[in-house]
Short mmCIF file of C-alpha atoms in Angstrom, two decimals:
data_model
loop_
_atom_site.label_atom_id
_atom_site.label_comp_id
_atom_site.label_asym_id
_atom_site.label_seq_id
_atom_site.Cartn_x
_atom_site.Cartn_y
_atom_site.Cartn_z
CA MET C 1 11.04 16.39 12.94
CA GLN C 2 12.45 18.25 15.95
CA THR C 3 11.05 15.59 18.29
CA LEU C 4 12.88 12.95 16.26
CA GLY C 5 16.10 14.96 15.92
CA ALA C 6 16.02 14.82 12.12
CA LYS C 7 17.50 17.49 9.88
CA LEU C 8 16.93 18.67 6.33
CA ASP C 9 20.17 18.18 4.36
CA HIS C 10 19.21 19.03 0.84
CA VAL C 11 16.36 20.60 -1.12
CA SER C 12 16.14 21.09 -4.86
CA PRO C 13 13.01 21.13 -7.05
CA GLY C 14 11.45 17.70 -6.64
CA ARG C 15 14.24 16.29 -4.47
CA VAL C 16 14.81 16.37 -0.72
CA GLU C 17 17.14 14.62 1.71
CA ILE C 18 16.50 14.30 5.43
CA SER C 19 18.88 12.61 7.85
CA LEU C 20 18.62 11.23 11.34
CA ILE C 21 21.44 10.28 13.68
CA PRO C 22 20.24 7.22 15.66
CA ARG C 23 19.64 8.07 19.35
CA PRO C 24 18.10 6.00 22.16
CA GLU C 25 14.87 8.09 22.08
CA VAL C 26 14.01 6.92 18.57
CA SER C 27 15.28 3.36 18.91
CA GLN C 28 13.89 0.11 20.25
CA GLN C 29 15.59 -2.41 22.55
CA ARG C 30 18.18 -3.68 20.09
CA GLY C 31 19.34 -0.21 19.09
CA PHE C 32 17.58 -0.22 15.71
CA VAL C 33 15.83 3.03 14.84
CA HIS C 34 12.13 2.41 15.34
CA ALA C 35 10.00 1.69 12.25
CA GLY C 36 7.76 4.61 13.27
CA ALA C 37 10.71 7.02 13.12
CA VAL C 38 11.90 5.62 9.78
CA SER C 39 8.38 6.04 8.37
CA ALA C 40 8.11 9.55 9.74
CA ILE C 41 11.31 10.83 8.09
CA ALA C 42 10.48 8.97 4.86
CA ASP C 43 7.00 10.50 4.74
CA THR C 44 8.41 13.93 5.55
CA ALA C 45 11.00 13.67 2.74
CA ALA C 46 8.21 12.77 0.31
CA GLY C 47 6.12 15.70 1.57
CA TYR C 48 8.93 18.23 1.21
CA ALA C 49 9.78 16.91 -2.25
CA ALA C 50 6.16 17.53 -3.27
CA LEU C 51 6.18 20.93 -1.61
CA SER C 52 9.38 21.93 -3.42
CA MET C 53 7.54 21.89 -6.74
CA MET C 54 4.58 24.01 -5.66
CA PRO C 55 3.86 27.71 -5.49
CA MET C 56 4.89 29.35 -2.19
CA ASP C 57 1.30 29.71 -0.99
CA ARG C 58 0.58 25.99 -1.09
CA GLY C 59 0.99 23.34 1.55
CA VAL C 60 0.73 19.56 1.35
CA LEU C 61 -0.99 16.84 3.34
CA THR C 62 -0.24 13.13 3.03
CA THR C 63 -3.41 11.27 2.08
CA GLU C 64 -1.90 7.80 2.02
CA PHE C 65 1.45 6.10 2.04
CA LYS C 66 2.92 2.63 1.82
CA ILE C 67 6.28 1.61 3.16
CA ASN C 68 8.32 -1.56 2.78
CA LEU C 69 10.84 -2.03 5.56
CA LEU C 70 13.68 -4.08 4.08
CA ALA C 71 16.35 -4.23 6.75
CA PRO C 72 17.01 -3.01 10.30
CA ALA C 73 17.74 0.70 10.60
CA THR C 74 21.18 0.68 12.12
CA GLY C 75 24.35 2.60 11.41
CA GLU C 76 25.88 6.03 11.87
CA CYS C 77 23.20 7.86 9.94
CA ILE C 78 19.80 7.19 8.40
CA ALA C 79 19.22 9.18 5.19
CA ALA C 80 15.81 9.55 3.53
CA ARG C 81 15.82 10.73 -0.09
CA GLY C 82 12.47 11.84 -1.45
CA ARG C 83 11.67 12.61 -5.08
CA VAL C 84 8.54 13.55 -6.98
CA VAL C 85 7.33 10.79 -9.31
CA LYS C 86 4.45 12.76 -10.78
CA ALA C 87 3.45 16.28 -9.85
CA GLY C 88 -0.18 17.21 -10.25
CA ARG C 89 -2.20 20.34 -9.55
CA LYS C 90 -4.15 18.56 -6.80
CA LEU C 91 -2.31 15.29 -6.13
CA THR C 92 1.40 14.52 -6.26
CA LEU C 93 2.97 11.07 -6.11
CA ALA C 94 6.35 10.94 -4.41
CA GLN C 95 8.75 8.23 -3.43
CA THR C 96 11.42 8.04 -0.74
CA GLU C 97 14.34 5.65 -0.47
CA VAL C 98 15.81 5.31 3.00
CA PHE C 99 19.44 4.30 3.40
CA ALA C 100 21.48 3.27 6.43
CA GLN C 101 25.02 4.63 6.26
CA SER C 102 27.86 2.86 7.98
CA GLY C 103 31.63 2.89 7.42
CA GLY C 104 31.34 4.90 4.21
CA LYS C 105 28.82 2.51 2.69
CA GLU C 106 25.08 2.68 2.45
CA ARG C 107 22.35 0.12 1.97
CA LEU C 108 18.66 0.53 1.16
CA ILE C 109 16.53 -0.18 4.23
CA ALA C 110 13.10 1.15 3.24
CA LEU C 111 11.02 2.30 0.27
CA LEU C 112 8.00 4.58 0.69
CA THR C 113 5.40 5.72 -1.85
CA ALA C 114 3.10 8.57 -0.84
CA THR C 115 0.21 10.56 -2.26
CA LEU C 116 0.30 14.19 -1.22
CA MET C 117 -2.61 16.59 -1.57
CA ALA C 118 -1.99 20.28 -2.23
CA ILE C 119 -3.77 22.63 0.15
CA GLU C 120 -4.39 26.33 -0.09
CA GLY C 121 -2.35 28.53 2.23
CA ARG C 122 0.29 27.04 4.47
CA ASP C 123 -2.38 25.81 6.90
CA GLY C 124 -2.40 22.19 7.89
CA ILE C 125 0.90 21.59 6.15
CA ALA C 126 2.49 18.25 6.79
CA ASP C 127 5.77 19.52 8.16
CA MET M 1 5.90 5.12 22.27
CA GLN M 2 7.35 6.92 25.27
CA THR M 3 8.77 9.62 23.01
CA LEU M 4 5.28 10.16 21.59
CA GLY M 5 3.52 10.00 24.98
CA ALA M 6 1.27 7.15 23.87
CA LYS M 7 -0.16 4.56 26.24
CA LEU M 8 -1.43 1.00 25.93
CA ASP M 9 -5.10 0.94 27.01
CA HIS M 10 -6.21 -2.55 26.22
CA VAL M 11 -4.77 -5.92 25.20
CA SER M 12 -6.68 -9.13 24.52
CA PRO M 13 -5.74 -11.94 22.14
CA GLY M 14 -5.66 -10.36 18.68
CA ARG M 15 -6.84 -6.92 19.82
CA VAL M 16 -4.99 -3.90 21.16
CA GLU M 17 -5.83 -0.27 21.82
CA ILE M 18 -3.27 2.51 22.12
CA SER M 19 -4.13 6.12 22.86
CA LEU M 20 -2.37 9.40 22.51
CA ILE M 21 -3.33 12.74 24.06
CA PRO M 22 -2.40 15.44 21.52
CA ARG M 23 0.55 17.57 22.71
CA PRO M 24 2.56 20.26 20.89
CA GLU M 25 5.58 17.92 20.52
CA VAL M 26 3.67 15.54 18.23
CA SER M 27 1.66 18.19 16.39
CA GLN M 28 2.27 20.43 13.41
CA GLN M 29 1.50 24.15 13.08
CA ARG M 30 -2.28 23.92 13.07
CA GLY M 31 -2.43 21.70 16.15
CA PHE M 32 -3.20 18.50 14.26
CA VAL M 33 -1.29 15.46 15.46
CA HIS M 34 1.42 14.82 12.88
CA ALA M 35 0.82 12.06 10.32
CA GLY M 36 4.09 10.46 11.44
CA ALA M 37 2.80 10.14 15.01
CA VAL M 38 -0.57 8.78 13.83
CA SER M 39 1.25 6.21 11.69
CA ALA M 40 3.55 5.26 14.55
CA ILE M 41 0.75 4.49 17.02
CA ALA M 42 -1.28 2.72 14.32
CA ASP M 43 1.70 0.55 13.37
CA THR M 44 2.44 -0.18 17.03
CA ALA M 45 -1.18 -1.21 17.69
CA ALA M 46 -0.98 -3.61 14.72
CA GLY M 47 2.33 -4.97 16.01
CA TYR M 48 1.06 -5.58 19.54
CA ALA M 49 -2.11 -7.20 18.18
CA ALA M 50 0.08 -9.64 16.23
CA LEU M 51 2.31 -10.19 19.26
CA SER M 52 -0.69 -10.92 21.49
CA MET M 53 -1.39 -14.09 19.53
CA MET M 54 2.14 -15.46 19.61
CA PRO M 55 4.12 -17.60 22.06
CA MET M 56 5.94 -15.58 24.74
CA ASP M 57 9.36 -16.18 23.17
CA ARG M 58 8.48 -14.53 19.88
CA GLY M 59 8.76 -10.95 18.77
CA VAL M 60 7.45 -9.16 15.69
CA LEU M 61 8.87 -6.83 13.07
CA THR M 62 6.80 -4.80 10.61
CA THR M 63 7.81 -5.71 7.06
CA GLU M 64 5.42 -3.34 5.30
CA PHE M 65 2.43 -1.17 6.02
CA LYS M 66 -0.03 1.04 4.20
CA ILE M 67 -2.00 3.84 5.78
CA ASN M 68 -4.82 6.00 4.50
CA LEU M 69 -5.13 9.30 6.32
CA LEU M 70 -8.79 10.29 6.10
CA ALA M 71 -9.17 13.37 8.26
CA PRO M 72 -7.05 15.66 10.45
CA ALA M 73 -6.02 14.16 13.79
CA THR M 74 -7.60 16.61 16.22
CA GLY M 75 -9.58 16.18 19.43
CA GLU M 76 -9.13 15.25 23.06
CA CYS M 77 -7.70 11.83 22.36
CA ILE M 78 -6.44 9.76 19.41
CA ALA M 79 -7.23 6.05 19.79
CA ALA M 80 -5.65 3.35 17.61
CA ARG M 81 -7.39 -0.04 17.64
CA GLY M 82 -5.41 -2.89 16.11
CA ARG M 83 -6.71 -6.35 15.34
CA VAL M 84 -5.29 -9.44 13.70
CA VAL M 85 -6.83 -10.19 10.30
CA LYS M 86 -4.94 -13.42 9.70
CA ALA M 87 -2.40 -14.96 12.02
CA GLY M 88 0.29 -17.10 10.45
CA ARG M 89 3.29 -18.94 11.79
CA LYS M 90 5.67 -16.63 9.95
CA LEU M 91 3.59 -13.70 8.74
CA THR M 92 0.58 -12.02 10.34
CA LEU M 93 -1.71 -9.49 8.69
CA ALA M 94 -3.16 -6.89 11.05
CA GLN M 95 -5.27 -3.82 10.67
CA THR M 96 -5.62 -0.69 12.78
CA GLU M 97 -8.43 1.84 12.77
CA VAL M 98 -7.52 5.21 14.27
CA PHE M 99 -10.24 7.38 15.77
CA ALA M 100 -10.25 10.99 16.96
CA GLN M 101 -12.38 11.42 20.08
CA SER M 102 -14.03 14.71 20.87
CA GLY M 103 -17.05 15.63 23.02
CA GLY M 104 -18.00 12.00 23.58
CA LYS M 105 -18.00 11.23 19.87
CA GLU M 106 -15.42 9.58 17.69
CA ARG M 107 -14.68 9.58 13.99
CA LEU M 108 -12.40 7.40 11.87
CA ILE M 109 -9.31 9.35 10.82
CA ALA M 110 -6.99 6.63 9.52
CA LEU M 111 -6.84 3.00 8.42
CA LEU M 112 -3.62 1.00 8.44
CA THR M 113 -2.86 -2.51 7.13
CA ALA M 114 0.43 -4.09 8.18
CA THR M 115 2.37 -7.30 7.60
CA LEU M 116 4.27 -8.43 10.68
CA MET M 117 7.00 -11.04 10.70
CA ALA M 118 7.51 -13.29 13.70
CA ILE M 119 11.05 -13.35 15.03
CA GLU M 120 12.75 -15.76 17.41
CA GLY M 121 13.48 -14.44 20.89
CA ARG M 122 12.36 -10.97 21.90
CA ASP M 123 15.27 -9.41 20.02
CA GLY M 124 14.51 -6.76 17.48
CA ILE M 125 10.89 -6.56 18.59
CA ALA M 126 8.89 -3.69 17.13
CA ASP M 127 8.12 -1.96 20.42
CA MET K 1 -1.32 -12.96 -19.70
CA GLN K 2 -2.76 -14.81 -22.69
CA THR K 3 -6.30 -13.91 -21.61
CA LEU K 4 -5.25 -10.23 -21.58
CA GLY K 5 -3.29 -10.42 -24.84
CA ALA K 6 -0.08 -9.19 -23.20
CA LYS K 7 3.39 -10.10 -24.41
CA LEU K 8 6.83 -10.29 -22.86
CA ASP K 9 9.12 -7.86 -24.73
CA HIS K 10 12.31 -7.93 -22.76
CA VAL K 11 13.98 -9.91 -19.98
CA SER K 12 17.39 -9.28 -18.45
CA PRO K 13 18.53 -10.02 -14.90
CA GLY K 14 16.30 -7.93 -12.64
CA ARG K 15 14.48 -6.18 -15.49
CA VAL K 16 11.42 -7.13 -17.52
CA GLU K 17 9.11 -5.38 -19.96
CA ILE K 18 5.60 -6.51 -20.81
CA SER K 19 3.35 -4.77 -23.29
CA LEU K 20 -0.34 -4.78 -24.04
CA ILE K 21 -2.08 -3.44 -27.13
CA PRO K 22 -5.43 -1.99 -25.96
CA ARG K 23 -8.39 -4.10 -27.16
CA PRO K 24 -12.10 -3.87 -26.32
CA GLU K 25 -11.93 -7.03 -24.14
CA VAL K 26 -9.61 -5.35 -21.63
CA SER K 27 -11.15 -1.90 -21.79
CA GLN K 28 -14.08 -0.16 -20.10
CA GLN K 29 -16.74 2.03 -21.74
CA ARG K 30 -14.54 4.97 -22.64
CA GLY K 31 -11.86 2.85 -24.27
CA PHE K 32 -9.38 3.10 -21.39
CA VAL K 33 -7.63 -0.13 -20.54
CA HIS K 34 -9.26 -1.38 -17.34
CA ALA K 35 -7.42 -0.79 -14.05
CA GLY K 36 -7.56 -4.52 -13.41
CA ALA K 37 -5.65 -5.24 -16.63
CA VAL K 38 -3.08 -2.51 -15.90
CA SER K 39 -2.55 -3.97 -12.41
CA ALA K 40 -2.25 -7.48 -13.81
CA ILE K 41 0.52 -6.65 -16.31
CA ALA K 42 2.30 -4.47 -13.73
CA ASP K 43 2.21 -7.27 -11.14
CA THR K 44 3.37 -9.79 -13.73
CA ALA K 45 6.31 -7.58 -14.78
CA ALA K 46 7.34 -7.30 -11.11
CA GLY K 47 7.02 -11.07 -10.71
CA TYR K 48 9.12 -11.88 -13.77
CA ALA K 49 11.75 -9.32 -12.71
CA ALA K 50 12.03 -11.13 -9.36
CA LEU K 51 12.09 -14.51 -11.09
CA SER K 52 14.85 -13.39 -13.45
CA MET K 53 17.26 -13.15 -10.52
CA MET K 54 16.52 -16.55 -9.03
CA PRO K 55 17.81 -20.07 -9.60
CA MET K 56 15.93 -21.99 -12.32
CA ASP K 57 14.18 -24.25 -9.82
CA ARG K 58 12.47 -21.39 -8.00
CA GLY K 59 9.12 -19.78 -8.59
CA VAL K 60 7.58 -16.62 -7.13
CA LEU K 61 4.26 -15.69 -5.62
CA THR K 62 3.08 -12.13 -5.00
CA THR K 63 2.33 -11.66 -1.30
CA GLU K 64 1.22 -8.04 -1.53
CA PHE K 65 1.27 -5.14 -3.93
CA LYS K 66 0.30 -1.51 -4.05
CA ILE K 67 -0.48 0.43 -7.19
CA ASN K 68 -1.05 4.12 -7.83
CA LEU K 69 -3.05 4.79 -10.98
CA LEU K 70 -1.97 8.20 -12.21
CA ALA K 71 -3.70 8.70 -15.56
CA PRO K 72 -6.08 6.87 -17.89
CA ALA K 73 -4.53 3.95 -19.78
CA THR K 74 -5.01 5.03 -23.38
CA GLY K 75 -2.79 5.00 -26.43
CA GLU K 76 -1.31 2.62 -28.97
CA CYS K 77 0.51 0.49 -26.42
CA ILE K 78 0.73 0.04 -22.66
CA ALA K 79 4.24 -0.92 -21.49
CA ALA K 80 4.99 -2.22 -18.01
CA ARG K 81 8.64 -2.12 -16.91
CA GLY K 82 9.49 -4.10 -13.81
CA ARG K 83 12.76 -4.01 -11.90
CA VAL K 84 14.06 -5.59 -8.73
CA VAL K 85 14.57 -3.08 -5.92
CA LYS K 86 16.00 -5.56 -3.43
CA ALA K 87 16.51 -9.25 -4.02
CA GLY K 88 16.38 -11.51 -1.00
CA ARG K 89 16.61 -15.25 -0.48
CA LYS K 90 13.00 -15.43 0.65
CA LEU K 91 11.44 -12.07 -0.21
CA THR K 92 12.12 -9.76 -3.13
CA LEU K 93 10.87 -6.20 -3.50
CA ALA K 94 10.17 -5.12 -7.07
CA GLN K 95 8.71 -2.09 -8.71
CA THR K 96 6.95 -1.57 -12.04
CA GLU K 97 6.39 1.65 -13.93
CA VAL K 98 3.59 1.53 -16.49
CA PHE K 99 3.70 3.86 -19.48
CA ALA K 100 1.12 4.69 -22.14
CA GLN K 101 2.73 5.14 -25.56
CA SER K 102 1.17 7.37 -28.16
CA GLY K 103 2.59 9.17 -31.21
CA GLY K 104 6.18 8.31 -30.28
CA LYS K 105 5.81 9.69 -26.78
CA GLU K 106 5.18 7.98 -23.49
CA ARG K 107 3.81 9.10 -20.15
CA LEU K 108 3.79 7.38 -16.75
CA ILE K 109 0.31 6.12 -15.93
CA ALA K 110 0.90 3.79 -12.97
CA LEU K 111 3.47 2.80 -10.33
CA LEU K 112 3.37 -0.57 -8.59
CA THR K 113 5.43 -1.91 -5.68
CA ALA K 114 5.24 -5.63 -4.95
CA THR K 115 6.64 -8.15 -2.49
CA LEU K 116 7.36 -11.51 -4.09
CA MET K 117 8.00 -14.71 -2.17
CA ALA K 118 10.33 -17.36 -3.57
CA ILE K 119 8.85 -20.82 -3.69
CA GLU K 120 10.51 -24.19 -4.20
CA GLY K 121 9.99 -25.85 -7.55
CA ARG K 122 8.10 -24.08 -10.31
CA ASP K 123 4.78 -24.94 -8.69
CA GLY K 124 2.36 -22.17 -7.93
CA ILE K 125 4.44 -19.68 -9.91
CA ALA K 126 2.79 -16.31 -10.48
CA ASP K 127 2.77 -16.46 -14.27
CA MET X 1 -15.61 -8.56 -15.54
CA GLN X 2 -17.06 -10.34 -18.55
CA THR X 3 -13.56 -11.31 -19.70
CA LEU X 4 -12.95 -12.86 -16.28
CA GLY X 5 -16.37 -14.53 -16.05
CA ALA X 6 -17.20 -12.78 -12.79
CA LYS X 7 -20.74 -11.92 -11.70
CA LEU X 8 -22.34 -9.39 -9.38
CA ASP X 9 -24.20 -11.28 -6.63
CA HIS X 10 -25.31 -8.58 -4.28
CA VAL X 11 -25.56 -4.79 -4.12
CA SER X 12 -26.83 -2.72 -1.21
CA PRO X 13 -25.78 0.81 -0.22
CA GLY X 14 -22.09 0.58 0.60
CA ARG X 15 -21.84 -3.20 0.14
CA VAL X 16 -21.22 -5.33 -2.93
CA GLU X 17 -20.41 -8.98 -3.56
CA ILE X 18 -18.82 -10.30 -6.75
CA SER X 19 -18.09 -13.96 -7.39
CA LEU X 20 -15.92 -15.87 -9.79
CA ILE X 21 -16.03 -19.58 -10.58
CA PRO X 22 -12.41 -20.67 -11.21
CA ARG X 23 -11.79 -21.54 -14.88
CA PRO X 24 -8.56 -22.36 -16.74
CA GLU X 25 -8.55 -18.96 -18.48
CA VAL X 26 -8.08 -17.10 -15.19
CA SER X 27 -5.80 -19.64 -13.53
CA GLN X 28 -2.09 -20.36 -13.56
CA GLN X 29 -0.35 -23.73 -13.88
CA ARG X 30 -1.36 -25.17 -10.53
CA GLY X 31 -5.01 -24.32 -10.97
CA PHE X 32 -5.00 -21.37 -8.56
CA VAL X 33 -6.92 -18.33 -9.76
CA HIS X 34 -4.31 -15.82 -10.89
CA ALA X 35 -3.42 -12.98 -8.51
CA GLY X 36 -4.32 -10.54 -11.29
CA ALA X 37 -7.85 -11.91 -11.49
CA VAL X 38 -8.25 -11.88 -7.69
CA SER X 39 -7.08 -8.26 -7.63
CA ALA X 40 -9.41 -7.33 -10.47
CA ILE X 41 -12.58 -8.66 -8.81
CA ALA X 42 -11.50 -7.22 -5.42
CA ASP X 43 -10.91 -3.79 -6.96
CA THR X 44 -14.21 -3.98 -8.83
CA ALA X 45 -16.12 -4.89 -5.65
CA ALA X 46 -14.56 -1.87 -3.91
CA GLY X 47 -15.47 0.33 -6.88
CA TYR X 48 -19.09 -0.78 -6.98
CA ALA X 49 -19.40 -0.39 -3.20
CA ALA X 50 -18.25 3.23 -3.59
CA LEU X 51 -20.56 3.74 -6.56
CA SER X 52 -23.55 2.37 -4.62
CA MET X 53 -23.42 5.35 -2.27
CA MET X 54 -23.24 8.03 -4.95
CA PRO X 55 -25.80 9.95 -6.98
CA MET X 56 -26.80 8.23 -10.27
CA ASP X 57 -24.86 10.70 -12.41
CA ARG X 58 -21.52 9.93 -10.81
CA GLY X 59 -18.89 7.38 -11.72
CA VAL X 60 -15.77 6.24 -9.90
CA LEU X 61 -12.13 5.68 -10.78
CA THR X 62 -9.62 3.81 -8.64
CA THR X 63 -6.71 6.11 -7.81
CA GLU X 64 -4.73 3.59 -5.78
CA PHE X 65 -5.13 0.23 -4.13
CA LYS X 66 -3.17 -2.17 -1.97
CA ILE X 67 -3.81 -5.88 -1.74
CA ASN X 68 -2.42 -8.55 0.56
CA LEU X 69 -2.64 -12.03 -0.91
CA LEU X 70 -2.90 -14.41 2.04
CA ALA X 71 -3.50 -17.84 0.55
CA PRO X 72 -3.89 -19.51 -2.85
CA ALA X 73 -7.20 -18.82 -4.61
CA THR X 74 -8.60 -22.33 -4.97
CA GLY X 75 -12.02 -23.81 -4.40
CA GLU X 76 -15.46 -23.94 -5.95
CA CYS X 77 -16.02 -20.19 -5.85
CA ILE X 78 -14.07 -17.00 -5.13
CA ALA X 79 -16.22 -14.33 -3.47
CA ALA X 80 -15.15 -10.68 -3.15
CA ARG X 81 -17.07 -8.57 -0.61
CA GLY X 82 -16.54 -4.85 -0.85
CA ARG X 83 -17.69 -2.25 1.66
CA VAL X 84 -17.29 1.48 2.00
CA VAL X 85 -15.06 2.46 4.92
CA LYS X 86 -15.49 6.20 4.50
CA ALA X 87 -17.56 7.93 1.84
CA GLY X 88 -16.49 11.39 0.81
CA ARG X 89 -17.73 13.86 -1.76
CA LYS X 90 -14.54 13.50 -3.81
CA LEU X 91 -12.70 10.48 -2.40
CA THR X 92 -14.10 7.26 -0.95
CA LEU X 93 -12.12 4.63 0.92
CA ALA X 94 -13.36 1.08 0.44
CA GLN X 95 -12.18 -2.33 1.48
CA THR X 96 -12.73 -5.78 0.00
CA GLU X 97 -12.28 -9.15 1.65
CA VAL X 98 -11.88 -12.05 -0.77
CA PHE X 99 -12.89 -15.54 0.33
CA ALA X 100 -12.34 -18.96 -1.25
CA GLN X 101 -15.36 -21.20 -0.76
CA SER X 102 -15.00 -24.96 -0.67
CA GLY X 103 -17.17 -27.72 0.80
CA GLY X 104 -19.49 -25.26 2.53
CA LYS X 105 -16.63 -23.45 4.26
CA GLU X 106 -14.83 -20.26 3.38
CA ARG X 107 -11.44 -18.82 4.23
CA LEU X 108 -10.02 -15.33 3.75
CA ILE X 109 -7.51 -15.28 0.89
CA ALA X 110 -7.02 -11.57 0.22
CA LEU X 111 -7.62 -8.10 1.65
CA LEU X 112 -7.74 -5.00 -0.54
CA THR X 113 -7.96 -1.32 0.39
CA ALA X 114 -8.76 1.16 -2.38
CA THR X 115 -9.19 4.89 -2.85
CA LEU X 116 -11.89 5.73 -5.38
CA MET X 117 -12.39 9.14 -6.94
CA ALA X 118 -15.85 10.35 -7.90
CA ILE X 119 -16.14 11.59 -11.47
CA GLU X 120 -18.85 13.62 -13.15
CA GLY X 121 -21.07 11.79 -15.60
CA ARG X 122 -20.71 8.05 -16.10
CA ASP X 123 -17.64 8.60 -18.30
CA GLY X 124 -14.48 6.79 -17.43
CA ILE X 125 -16.25 4.69 -14.80
CA ALA X 126 -14.20 1.81 -13.41
CA ASP X 127 -16.54 -0.98 -14.45
#
């Protein structure tokens, strides 16, 4: 997340928001934030949402995710909102909506669904 | 790709290989390459594979992808091999296998399937 | 849908509900409704949701979908609720939640995300 | 599978082929085999491929799958070829290519990737 310049804006049980201010390092030629960076913050928001509902000694690893990229990632800020769809002891399903914010408005630019696996200890955590 | 330190190793029509030498900037606590970085090089390999079969004046955008993360991304080198499954005028389906190389051996660590949309000009290209 | 014994319970712009009463023909050994039948009603609910927001002379075809199967499909009724996430001229993203109803309660058993393509005429429609 | 009229043509360790002769019951208006039926045989081929590499006392359940539908399912026969991508003790990743056969030729019409979970006993098996 540090490499991307993203920051954690909000955490409550089962809900997380991560935001990213578009910079040249995470953008492609046209100035859109790169799909890889959008996916990374979306996956991270899903992971933290899952983590937020687990005991302190657990970590999570993404086992699979799917993302639909609906519109170019442009604007003043890219916000990824993750929420837990179903929490399980072993596997958690989470979903993240990614919005592009511009001039006080926001529009949905991506939707991610991820399966997260709980792991013992904080080792290997998908931070 | 520059931000991640990845490099393009091979391009032929419909096939592309991208590699990444694990560095702290793209890794999480345990030293595994972050899932976000694995996804980014896998998606990029799929995108370039699609692009390699198109006229020079076309670009591509990822419209959706799915990745299964099978094992931790550790080793001397992470290699993403993309290939076109079905090339279309508008939409191309591509797949990338990601391998972790270590001590002369390699093992499959991730499998990505992506839909790429052809776009006019080189604008907005998924680089 | 007829082959599966499913019925359309509700249609409003962007929202559709389809239900299925479990029968031996669509179940596996243990009496769970087969994953294939769950996927089929979930995909159909997404398709009708997309269709409900289009002009009368359009049809839809599923170009890709992803489903997470969270729990066995058992109970008195299986209800699939589809909604449009983002409607586009060419492509629509829709999502379906599938619930198993039993003793007045319901629990989420599957989540599907689908991309639907608009087609001219009603030919080839994903019914 | 019986409801769909599909049959198992080939099983070897890690590889399975299932075929379906198009009939009105599994087709939509235009005579294409319904996406739900294509998905069902593709998922089943992936499930049997996973099962073929497990001890006799194990069953499998699909936990998630993703399918890209590339072309209409028309022709004399629809053949789904499943293979294991990575076999694990708990989770197996499998992939199925679906072909439409017509006049001695075949073309790829769908690609499915599935995660299958091993279960104890033959209970709940995804047949």
